[in-house]
C-alpha cells in the first residue's frame, strides 16, 4: 500500500546524515493483503483475505513437476523461459485469443505475473512518465509505479448502484487522464478486486485513448478463465491497432491453482520484449526450471479443464454471496475473478480497517480492507474484499462465523 512520503523509519543515516532507507521504499508499506494472511494465522481466523486456493492443484500438473525434478531439470532455464513453456503459451494465446505470437522473440517468462508487471514497468518508464491506473486496483500496482519512477494517474471505477449492476468508469475522466507524459495504462480484466470484466466497447474506448496518445496498454489477465454469467474475456491485444502496443501479462497461479510456483509471463512485440527480458534477467535470472516444464503440460490441458474451473468458482461465488448478504453485507456481484467486494456501511464502523480488524480478531474471518485498493483511502473506507477460492467447508465455516455479526 502507498504511504505518505517520509512516514517510515528515518533514523538510519550515514555519517553525512544521508538516510540509509531509500525514499522509494519509504513511500509504501508492506502489502495489506499479505499482512491479513499473517493476522489470520495469528488469530486462527478463516483466511478469505489473500487470493490463493486452499484446495489441491490438478494431479497431472503436480506429476509433471515431480517428473521434471526427477529428470534433473534442476538448473537454470533459458533466462526468458523454457522453450517448451513459451511454445505452449503461444499456442494457448492463438487458440483462445486468436493472436499470433512468436515464442522466440515475444515472450518473457518471469517469477509470477507480479515480476512480469514490475519488469515491464521498469522496461518502459522514465522518471516522471505517467501511468493511467483504474482504482480500485490490485494493491501491487501502487508500489510498482513508485519503484519504476512512474507517476500514476488514477481513474475511478464507480461501484454499481444496484447489486446486479456493473462497475464503470467515466469516459471523460479517462480521456483527461491521458496526456503528453502518458506512457501506458494498466488494465486488469477480469478485475481484482471488483470482479468487473471489461466489455468490448470499453476496451475499444481505452484502445482509442492509447492510439491517440501513442501510449501502451499493460494488461494483467491472470483471471482470464474465471468468468461467470456468460461474461467473455477479451484481450485488448486482439483489438485492431493494439497488437503492437500491448504488454499482456498472465501466469499459472490462478488458472492452475499454483500460486506458490511463481510462474508468470509478459507477451509483447520483440522491441518491448527485449527491454523486458533485460530487466527480468538482472532482477531474477529466471523462473523455477522444473515448474516451467510442468507449465507446458498445464497449458496443454483440454478445454474441459477450463470449463470445470469456471463452474467450480461459480458454485463457490454462489455459496458465499448469500452468506454475506445474510450477515448484513451489501455485495457487488462479480462477473469474473474470485473476489467479492462488499459495502460495510450498515455495520456502523468508522472505517474499513477497524471493521476488518474486528472481523479477523472477534469474528474469526480475515478479509482485505477496501482502502488498500485505492490511492485515496476514503474511497474504500466502506468496502472490504472477500476471496472465495476456498473449499466448501472453508466457505461454510466462514459463513457460520460471519452470522455472529448480526448478533454483535
Ligand atoms: N492476487 C491475490 C490477491 O489479490 C494475492 C496476490 C499475492 O499476494 N501475491 O489476494
GROMACS .gro file of C-alpha atoms and ligand atoms in nm:
model
  418
    1UNK     CA    1   0.000   0.000   0.000
    2UNK     CA    2   0.120   0.352  -0.075
    3UNK     CA    3   0.205   0.560   0.231
    4UNK     CA    4   0.284   0.927   0.280
    5UNK     CA    5   0.637   1.024   0.194
    6UNK     CA    6   0.872   1.020   0.491
    7UNK     CA    7   0.645   0.837   0.732
    8UNK     CA    8   0.874   0.535   0.758
    9UNK     CA    9   1.180   0.489   0.980
   10UNK     CA   10   1.417   0.778   0.910
   11UNK     CA   11   1.669   0.736   1.189
   12UNK     CA   12   1.913   0.515   0.999
   13UNK     CA   13   2.169   0.754   0.842
   14UNK     CA   14   2.528   0.750   0.722
   15UNK     CA   15   2.786   0.979   0.881
   16UNK     CA   16   2.694   1.263   0.643
   17UNK     CA   17   2.333   1.238   0.752
   18UNK     CA   18   2.205   1.062   0.441
   19UNK     CA   19   1.915   0.828   0.512
   20UNK     CA   20   2.004   0.462   0.460
   21UNK     CA   21   1.650   0.372   0.361
   22UNK     CA   22   1.554   0.482   0.010
   23UNK     CA   23   1.282   0.739  -0.048
   24UNK     CA   24   1.111   0.484  -0.272
   25UNK     CA   25   1.099   0.216  -0.002
   26UNK     CA   26   0.961   0.471   0.243
   27UNK     CA   27   0.674   0.561   0.015
   28UNK     CA   28   0.485   0.234   0.051
   29UNK     CA   29   0.400  -0.011   0.327
   30UNK     CA   30   0.409  -0.389   0.322
   31UNK     CA   31   0.119  -0.550   0.142
   32UNK     CA   32  -0.204  -0.528   0.339
   33UNK     CA   33  -0.328  -0.845   0.163
   34UNK     CA   34  -0.031  -1.047   0.281
   35UNK     CA   35  -0.046  -0.887   0.626
   36UNK     CA   36  -0.408  -1.002   0.659
   37UNK     CA   37  -0.291  -1.360   0.591
   38UNK     CA   38  -0.046  -1.329   0.880
   39UNK     CA   39  -0.324  -1.188   1.101
   40UNK     CA   40  -0.550  -1.480   1.002
   41UNK     CA   41  -0.277  -1.716   1.124
   42UNK     CA   42  -0.226  -1.515   1.444
   43UNK     CA   43  -0.595  -1.520   1.541
   44UNK     CA   44  -0.683  -1.861   1.398
   45UNK     CA   45  -0.923  -1.693   1.154
   46UNK     CA   46  -1.057  -1.832   0.826
   47UNK     CA   47  -0.849  -1.667   0.553
   48UNK     CA   48  -1.075  -1.505   0.295
   49UNK     CA   49  -0.816  -1.229   0.256
   50UNK     CA   50  -0.534  -1.339   0.024
   51UNK     CA   51  -0.645  -1.488  -0.306
   52UNK     CA   52  -0.497  -1.837  -0.308
   53UNK     CA   53  -0.685  -2.168  -0.324
   54UNK     CA   54  -0.693  -2.392  -0.016
   55UNK     CA   55  -0.765  -2.697  -0.234
   56UNK     CA   56  -0.515  -2.914  -0.427
   57UNK     CA   57  -0.367  -2.832  -0.766
   58UNK     CA   58  -0.459  -3.067  -1.055
   59UNK     CA   59  -0.279  -3.404  -1.010
   60UNK     CA   60  -0.149  -3.415  -1.367
   61UNK     CA   61   0.049  -3.096  -1.331
   62UNK     CA   62   0.186  -3.193  -0.990
   63UNK     CA   63   0.304  -3.518  -1.150
   64UNK     CA   64   0.465  -3.325  -1.436
   65UNK     CA   65   0.659  -3.113  -1.182
   66UNK     CA   66   0.772  -3.421  -0.990
   67UNK     CA   67   0.884  -3.587  -1.313
   68UNK     CA   68   1.077  -3.277  -1.422
   69UNK     CA   69   1.269  -3.272  -1.093
   70UNK     CA   70   1.336  -3.648  -1.117
   71UNK     CA   71   1.460  -3.599  -1.474
   72UNK     CA   72   1.707  -3.343  -1.339
   73UNK     CA   73   1.564  -3.031  -1.490
   74UNK     CA   74   1.708  -2.855  -1.190
   75UNK     CA   75   1.943  -2.595  -1.335
   76UNK     CA   76   1.865  -2.253  -1.482
   77UNK     CA   77   1.625  -2.249  -1.771
   78UNK     CA   78   1.696  -2.001  -2.051
   79UNK     CA   79   1.660  -1.666  -1.879
   80UNK     CA   80   1.347  -1.564  -2.072
   81UNK     CA   81   1.182  -1.902  -2.025
   82UNK     CA   82   1.197  -2.272  -2.115
   83UNK     CA   83   1.125  -2.327  -2.482
   84UNK     CA   84   0.852  -2.584  -2.412
   85UNK     CA   85   0.660  -2.337  -2.196
   86UNK     CA   86   0.700  -2.045  -2.439
   87UNK     CA   87   0.565  -2.260  -2.721
   88UNK     CA   88   0.272  -2.373  -2.505
   89UNK     CA   89   0.196  -2.007  -2.418
   90UNK     CA   90   0.197  -1.905  -2.786
   91UNK     CA   91  -0.031  -2.199  -2.878
   92UNK     CA   92  -0.273  -2.113  -2.600
   93UNK     CA   93  -0.293  -1.745  -2.696
   94UNK     CA   94  -0.353  -1.842  -3.060
   95UNK     CA   95  -0.633  -2.077  -2.957
   96UNK     CA   96  -0.813  -1.857  -2.703
   97UNK     CA   97  -0.748  -1.505  -2.833
   98UNK     CA   98  -0.669  -1.560  -3.200
   99UNK     CA   99  -0.344  -1.363  -3.167
  100UNK     CA  100  -0.023  -1.494  -3.330
  101UNK     CA  101   0.280  -1.468  -3.103
  102UNK     CA  102   0.639  -1.562  -3.183
  103UNK     CA  103   0.754  -1.766  -2.882
  104UNK     CA  104   1.119  -1.695  -2.966
  105UNK     CA  105   1.101  -1.316  -2.957
  106UNK     CA  106   0.777  -1.209  -2.790
  107UNK     CA  107   0.752  -1.392  -2.456
  108UNK     CA  108   0.936  -1.345  -2.126
  109UNK     CA  109   0.868  -1.598  -1.852
  110UNK     CA  110   0.905  -1.439  -1.508
  111UNK     CA  111   0.872  -1.524  -1.138
  112UNK     CA  112   0.496  -1.483  -1.135
  113UNK     CA  113   0.289  -1.217  -1.307
  114UNK     CA  114   0.400  -0.990  -1.021
  115UNK     CA  115   0.754  -0.988  -1.158
  116UNK     CA  116   0.623  -0.964  -1.516
  117UNK     CA  117   0.442  -0.641  -1.419
  118UNK     CA  118   0.732  -0.471  -1.241
  119UNK     CA  119   0.981  -0.585  -1.509
  120UNK     CA  120   0.752  -0.440  -1.777
  121UNK     CA  121   0.716  -0.109  -1.596
  122UNK     CA  122   1.091  -0.086  -1.534
  123UNK     CA  123   1.148  -0.162  -1.902
  124UNK     CA  124   0.931   0.124  -2.031
  125UNK     CA  125   0.923   0.407  -1.779
  126UNK     CA  126   1.149   0.702  -1.709
  127UNK     CA  127   1.114   0.921  -1.402
  128UNK     CA  128   0.808   1.142  -1.438
  129UNK     CA  129   0.632   0.930  -1.700
  130UNK     CA  130   0.266   0.886  -1.628
  131UNK     CA  131   0.079   0.558  -1.599
  132UNK     CA  132  -0.300   0.554  -1.600
  133UNK     CA  133  -0.444   0.314  -1.340
  134UNK     CA  134  -0.809   0.235  -1.265
  135UNK     CA  135  -0.894   0.235  -0.897
  136UNK     CA  136  -0.975   0.025  -0.703
  137UNK     CA  137  -0.664  -0.153  -0.827
  138UNK     CA  138  -0.473  -0.465  -0.734
  139UNK     CA  139  -0.253  -0.346  -0.449
  140UNK     CA  140   0.082  -0.414  -0.620
  141UNK     CA  141   0.033  -0.153  -0.892
  142UNK     CA  142   0.085   0.137  -0.648
  143UNK     CA  143   0.430   0.028  -0.524
  144UNK     CA  144   0.513  -0.089  -0.879
  145UNK     CA  145   0.461   0.267  -1.002
  146UNK     CA  146   0.681   0.407  -0.723
  147UNK     CA  147   0.959   0.154  -0.784
  148UNK     CA  148   0.964   0.228  -1.155
  149UNK     CA  149   0.959   0.606  -1.102
  150UNK     CA  150   0.628   0.648  -1.284
  151UNK     CA  151   0.355   0.884  -1.171
  152UNK     CA  152   0.019   0.707  -1.152
  153UNK     CA  153  -0.291   0.893  -1.279
  154UNK     CA  154  -0.591   0.728  -1.116
  155UNK     CA  155  -0.927   0.690  -1.282
  156UNK     CA  156  -1.216   0.577  -1.064
  157UNK     CA  157  -1.415   0.263  -1.128
  158UNK     CA  158  -1.752   0.351  -0.975
  159UNK     CA  159  -1.948   0.080  -0.792
  160UNK     CA  160  -2.286  -0.009  -0.937
  161UNK     CA  161  -2.594   0.145  -0.779
  162UNK     CA  162  -2.781  -0.189  -0.787
  163UNK     CA  163  -2.635  -0.521  -0.662
  164UNK     CA  164  -2.651  -0.681  -1.009
  165UNK     CA  165  -2.508  -0.375  -1.186
  166UNK     CA  166  -2.159  -0.328  -1.326
  167UNK     CA  167  -1.864  -0.121  -1.209
  168UNK     CA  168  -1.793   0.151  -1.464
  169UNK     CA  169  -1.574   0.448  -1.548
  170UNK     CA  170  -1.649   0.796  -1.673
  171UNK     CA  171  -1.521   0.831  -2.030
  172UNK     CA  172  -1.437   1.199  -1.985
  173UNK     CA  173  -1.235   1.122  -1.673
  174UNK     CA  174  -1.041   0.853  -1.856
  175UNK     CA  175  -0.979   1.074  -2.158
  176UNK     CA  176  -0.846   1.357  -1.943
  177UNK     CA  177  -0.607   1.119  -1.762
  178UNK     CA  178  -0.419   1.069  -2.091
  179UNK     CA  179  -0.170   1.342  -2.180
  180UNK     CA  180   0.172   1.405  -2.332
  181UNK     CA  181   0.351   1.226  -2.048
  182UNK     CA  182   0.135   0.912  -2.060
  183UNK     CA  183   0.345   0.602  -2.114
  184UNK     CA  184   0.084   0.335  -2.054
  185UNK     CA  185  -0.243   0.235  -1.896
  186UNK     CA  186  -0.256  -0.062  -1.659
  187UNK     CA  187  -0.562  -0.271  -1.718
  188UNK     CA  188  -0.675  -0.574  -1.520
  189UNK     CA  189  -0.959  -0.778  -1.665
  190UNK     CA  190  -1.124  -0.983  -1.518
  191UNK     CA  191  -1.063  -0.736  -1.240
  192UNK     CA  192  -0.930  -0.776  -0.891
  193UNK     CA  193  -1.090  -0.659  -0.658
  194UNK     CA  194  -1.419  -0.563  -0.828
  195UNK     CA  195  -1.490  -0.872  -1.041
  196UNK     CA  196  -1.555  -0.643  -1.338
  197UNK     CA  197  -1.499  -0.791  -1.684
  198UNK     CA  198  -1.429  -0.510  -1.931
  199UNK     CA  199  -1.661  -0.515  -2.232
  200UNK     CA  200  -1.554  -0.484  -2.594
  201UNK     CA  201  -1.694  -0.129  -2.610
  202UNK     CA  202  -1.497  -0.025  -2.301
  203UNK     CA  203  -1.180  -0.183  -2.435
  204UNK     CA  204  -1.228  -0.007  -2.769
  205UNK     CA  205  -1.262   0.324  -2.589
  206UNK     CA  206  -0.940   0.251  -2.398
  207UNK     CA  207  -0.777   0.144  -2.724
  208UNK     CA  208  -0.870   0.478  -2.884
  209UNK     CA  209  -0.706   0.670  -2.599
  210UNK     CA  210  -0.390   0.460  -2.629
  211UNK     CA  211  -0.370   0.505  -3.006
  212UNK     CA  212  -0.440   0.880  -2.991
  213UNK     CA  213  -0.169   0.947  -2.736
  214UNK     CA  214   0.073   0.681  -2.856
  215UNK     CA  215   0.057   0.503  -2.520
  216UNK     CA  216   0.090   0.134  -2.438
  217UNK     CA  217  -0.157  -0.092  -2.257
  218UNK     CA  218  -0.019  -0.324  -1.991
  219UNK     CA  219  -0.293  -0.577  -1.929
  220UNK     CA  220  -0.300  -0.819  -1.638
  221UNK     CA  221  -0.521  -1.110  -1.747
  222UNK     CA  222  -0.441  -1.359  -1.474
  223UNK     CA  223  -0.814  -1.437  -1.414
  224UNK     CA  224  -0.896  -1.488  -1.785
  225UNK     CA  225  -1.061  -1.828  -1.730
  226UNK     CA  226  -1.256  -1.738  -1.417
  227UNK     CA  227  -1.578  -1.595  -1.564
  228UNK     CA  228  -1.948  -1.606  -1.469
  229UNK     CA  229  -2.290  -1.529  -1.612
  230UNK     CA  230  -2.169  -1.570  -1.972
  231UNK     CA  231  -1.915  -1.289  -1.937
  232UNK     CA  232  -1.649  -1.310  -2.209
  233UNK     CA  233  -1.285  -1.226  -2.163
  234UNK     CA  234  -1.144  -1.008  -2.440
  235UNK     CA  235  -0.773  -0.950  -2.458
  236UNK     CA  236  -0.706  -0.588  -2.557
  237UNK     CA  237  -0.412  -0.713  -2.770
  238UNK     CA  238  -0.670  -0.875  -3.001
  239UNK     CA  239  -0.830  -0.539  -3.092
  240UNK     CA  240  -0.730  -0.365  -3.415
  241UNK     CA  241  -0.432  -0.140  -3.356
  242UNK     CA  242  -0.337  -0.291  -3.018
  243UNK     CA  243  -0.121  -0.591  -3.109
  244UNK     CA  244   0.184  -0.361  -3.136
  245UNK     CA  245   0.116  -0.154  -2.826
  246UNK     CA  246   0.014  -0.410  -2.565
  247UNK     CA  247   0.210  -0.594  -2.299
  248UNK     CA  248  -0.008  -0.888  -2.194
  249UNK     CA  249   0.065  -1.035  -1.853
  250UNK     CA  250  -0.057  -1.372  -1.738
  251UNK     CA  251   0.056  -1.669  -1.535
  252UNK     CA  252  -0.016  -2.011  -1.392
  253UNK     CA  253  -0.117  -1.909  -1.039
  254UNK     CA  254  -0.492  -1.867  -1.072
  255UNK     CA  255  -0.574  -2.083  -1.374
  256UNK     CA  256  -0.395  -2.390  -1.239
  257UNK     CA  257  -0.422  -2.322  -0.862
  258UNK     CA  258  -0.046  -2.300  -0.807
  259UNK     CA  259   0.010  -1.952  -0.663
  260UNK     CA  260   0.328  -2.068  -0.488
  261UNK     CA  261   0.501  -2.183  -0.805
  262UNK     CA  262   0.568  -1.827  -0.922
  263UNK     CA  263   0.540  -1.879  -1.296
  264UNK     CA  264   0.412  -1.583  -1.497
  265UNK     CA  265   0.488  -1.418  -1.830
  266UNK     CA  266   0.481  -1.099  -2.031
  267UNK     CA  267   0.393  -1.103  -2.402
  268UNK     CA  268   0.485  -0.810  -2.625
  269UNK     CA  269   0.644  -0.720  -2.961
  270UNK     CA  270   1.016  -0.801  -3.000
  271UNK     CA  271   1.137  -0.446  -2.923
  272UNK     CA  272   0.938  -0.429  -2.599
  273UNK     CA  273   1.023  -0.789  -2.515
  274UNK     CA  274   1.394  -0.735  -2.549
  275UNK     CA  275   1.374  -0.448  -2.294
  276UNK     CA  276   1.160  -0.662  -2.058
  277UNK     CA  277   1.398  -0.957  -2.094
  278UNK     CA  278   1.698  -0.746  -1.995
  279UNK     CA  279   1.526  -0.617  -1.682
  280UNK     CA  280   1.397  -0.964  -1.595
  281UNK     CA  281   1.742  -1.120  -1.642
  282UNK     CA  282   1.903  -0.888  -1.389
  283UNK     CA  283   1.611  -0.896  -1.146
  284UNK     CA  284   1.574  -1.272  -1.109
  285UNK     CA  285   1.770  -1.455  -1.386
  286UNK     CA  286   1.481  -1.691  -1.435
  287UNK     CA  287   1.173  -1.864  -1.302
  288UNK     CA  288   1.191  -2.216  -1.148
  289UNK     CA  289   1.301  -2.454  -1.427
  290UNK     CA  290   1.112  -2.775  -1.337
  291UNK     CA  291   0.792  -2.583  -1.276
  292UNK     CA  292   0.820  -2.427  -1.621
  293UNK     CA  293   0.827  -2.778  -1.768
  294UNK     CA  294   0.513  -2.861  -1.570
  295UNK     CA  295   0.369  -2.537  -1.706
  296UNK     CA  296   0.395  -2.670  -2.059
  297UNK     CA  297   0.183  -2.969  -1.950
  298UNK     CA  298  -0.069  -2.744  -1.774
  299UNK     CA  299  -0.118  -2.514  -2.072
  300UNK     CA  300  -0.194  -2.815  -2.290
  301UNK     CA  301  -0.488  -2.935  -2.077
  302UNK     CA  302  -0.815  -2.987  -2.269
  303UNK     CA  303  -1.090  -2.723  -2.283
  304UNK     CA  304  -1.294  -2.925  -2.032
  305UNK     CA  305  -1.039  -2.829  -1.764
  306UNK     CA  306  -1.122  -2.459  -1.805
  307UNK     CA  307  -1.497  -2.525  -1.811
  308UNK     CA  308  -1.474  -2.714  -1.483
  309UNK     CA  309  -1.257  -2.442  -1.331
  310UNK     CA  310  -1.516  -2.172  -1.409
  311UNK     CA  311  -1.806  -2.391  -1.292
  312UNK     CA  312  -1.629  -2.464  -0.964
  313UNK     CA  313  -1.575  -2.095  -0.900
  314UNK     CA  314  -1.932  -2.008  -0.992
  315UNK     CA  315  -2.056  -2.256  -0.730
  316UNK     CA  316  -1.820  -2.102  -0.471
  317UNK     CA  317  -1.930  -1.750  -0.559
  318UNK     CA  318  -2.295  -1.850  -0.528
  319UNK     CA  319  -2.222  -2.010  -0.190
  320UNK     CA  320  -2.053  -1.707  -0.037
  321UNK     CA  321  -2.276  -1.432  -0.182
  322UNK     CA  322  -2.595  -1.526   0.010
  323UNK     CA  323  -2.394  -1.591   0.326
  324UNK     CA  324  -2.250  -1.239   0.311
  325UNK     CA  325  -2.593  -1.089   0.248
  326UNK     CA  326  -2.748  -1.281   0.537
  327UNK     CA  327  -2.478  -1.143   0.765
  328UNK     CA  328  -2.562  -0.785   0.666
  329UNK     CA  329  -2.321  -0.703   0.383
  330UNK     CA  330  -2.421  -0.526   0.065
  331UNK     CA  331  -2.250  -0.725  -0.208
  332UNK     CA  332  -2.130  -0.639  -0.558
  333UNK     CA  333  -2.176  -0.949  -0.774
  334UNK     CA  334  -1.851  -1.034  -0.957
  335UNK     CA  335  -1.860  -1.133  -1.327
  336UNK     CA  336  -1.506  -1.270  -1.313
  337UNK     CA  337  -1.206  -1.340  -1.085
  338UNK     CA  338  -1.263  -1.484  -0.736
  339UNK     CA  339  -1.334  -1.192  -0.506
  340UNK     CA  340  -1.647  -1.027  -0.372
  341UNK     CA  341  -1.630  -0.657  -0.291
  342UNK     CA  342  -1.879  -0.562  -0.024
  343UNK     CA  343  -2.019  -0.246   0.128
  344UNK     CA  344  -2.000  -0.244   0.509
  345UNK     CA  345  -2.193   0.079   0.574
  346UNK     CA  346  -2.467  -0.095   0.769
  347UNK     CA  347  -2.230  -0.220   1.040
  348UNK     CA  348  -2.164   0.131   1.167
  349UNK     CA  349  -1.783   0.108   1.194
  350UNK     CA  350  -1.574   0.422   1.148
  351UNK     CA  351  -1.377   0.273   0.859
  352UNK     CA  352  -1.282  -0.043   0.670
  353UNK     CA  353  -0.958  -0.105   0.862
  354UNK     CA  354  -1.124  -0.111   1.205
  355UNK     CA  355  -1.402  -0.331   1.063
  356UNK     CA  356  -1.151  -0.577   0.909
  357UNK     CA  357  -0.964  -0.592   1.240
  358UNK     CA  358  -1.284  -0.664   1.427
  359UNK     CA  359  -1.367  -0.931   1.172
  360UNK     CA  360  -1.034  -1.112   1.194
  361UNK     CA  361  -1.000  -1.087   1.572
  362UNK     CA  362  -1.352  -1.117   1.711
  363UNK     CA  363  -1.545  -1.293   1.435
  364UNK     CA  364  -1.263  -1.514   1.306
  365UNK     CA  365  -1.271  -1.427   0.934
  366UNK     CA  366  -0.992  -1.243   0.751
  367UNK     CA  367  -1.083  -1.003   0.469
  368UNK     CA  368  -0.896  -0.719   0.298
  369UNK     CA  369  -0.985  -0.359   0.390
  370UNK     CA  370  -1.111  -0.175   0.082
  371UNK     CA  371  -0.883   0.127   0.129
  372UNK     CA  372  -0.579  -0.082   0.034
  373UNK     CA  373  -0.709  -0.088  -0.325
  374UNK     CA  374  -0.733   0.290  -0.358
  375UNK     CA  375  -0.487   0.579  -0.381
  376UNK     CA  376  -0.746   0.785  -0.194
  377UNK     CA  377  -0.823   0.564   0.111
  378UNK     CA  378  -1.157   0.736   0.174
  379UNK     CA  379  -1.293   0.579  -0.147
  380UNK     CA  380  -1.255   0.235   0.011
  381UNK     CA  381  -1.346   0.329   0.367
  382UNK     CA  382  -1.680   0.146   0.346
  383UNK     CA  383  -1.561  -0.158   0.150
  384UNK     CA  384  -1.394  -0.489   0.230
  385UNK     CA  385  -1.299  -0.770  -0.009
  386UNK     CA  386  -1.353  -1.143   0.042
  387UNK     CA  387  -1.176  -1.414  -0.161
  388UNK     CA  388  -1.381  -1.726  -0.234
  389UNK     CA  389  -1.112  -1.950  -0.385
  390UNK     CA  390  -1.173  -2.190  -0.096
  391UNK     CA  391  -1.329  -2.528  -0.029
  392UNK     CA  392  -1.699  -2.555   0.056
  393UNK     CA  393  -1.601  -2.648   0.412
  394UNK     CA  394  -1.394  -2.329   0.449
  395UNK     CA  395  -1.668  -2.112   0.299
  396UNK     CA  396  -1.937  -2.272   0.519
  397UNK     CA  397  -1.733  -2.222   0.835
  398UNK     CA  398  -1.670  -1.859   0.735
  399UNK     CA  399  -2.044  -1.816   0.673
  400UNK     CA  400  -2.124  -1.961   1.016
  401UNK     CA  401  -1.883  -1.721   1.184
  402UNK     CA  402  -1.999  -1.418   0.984
  403UNK     CA  403  -2.353  -1.469   1.114
  404UNK     CA  404  -2.216  -1.360   1.453
  405UNK     CA  405  -2.202  -1.009   1.306
  406UNK     CA  406  -2.580  -0.998   1.328
  407UNK     CA  407  -2.567  -1.064   1.700
  408UNK     CA  408  -2.278  -0.832   1.788
  409LIG     N1  409  -0.379  -1.178  -0.612
  409LIG     C1  410  -0.402  -1.221  -0.479
  409LIG     C2  411  -0.489  -1.125  -0.403
  409LIG     O1  412  -0.524  -1.022  -0.454
  409LIG     C3  413  -0.276  -1.245  -0.400
  409LIG     C4  414  -0.156  -1.195  -0.463
  409LIG     C5  415  -0.038  -1.201  -0.377
  409LIG     O2  416  -0.046  -1.194  -0.255
  409LIG     N2  417   0.072  -1.213  -0.443
  409LIG     O3  418  -0.522  -1.154  -0.293
   0.00000   0.00000   0.00000
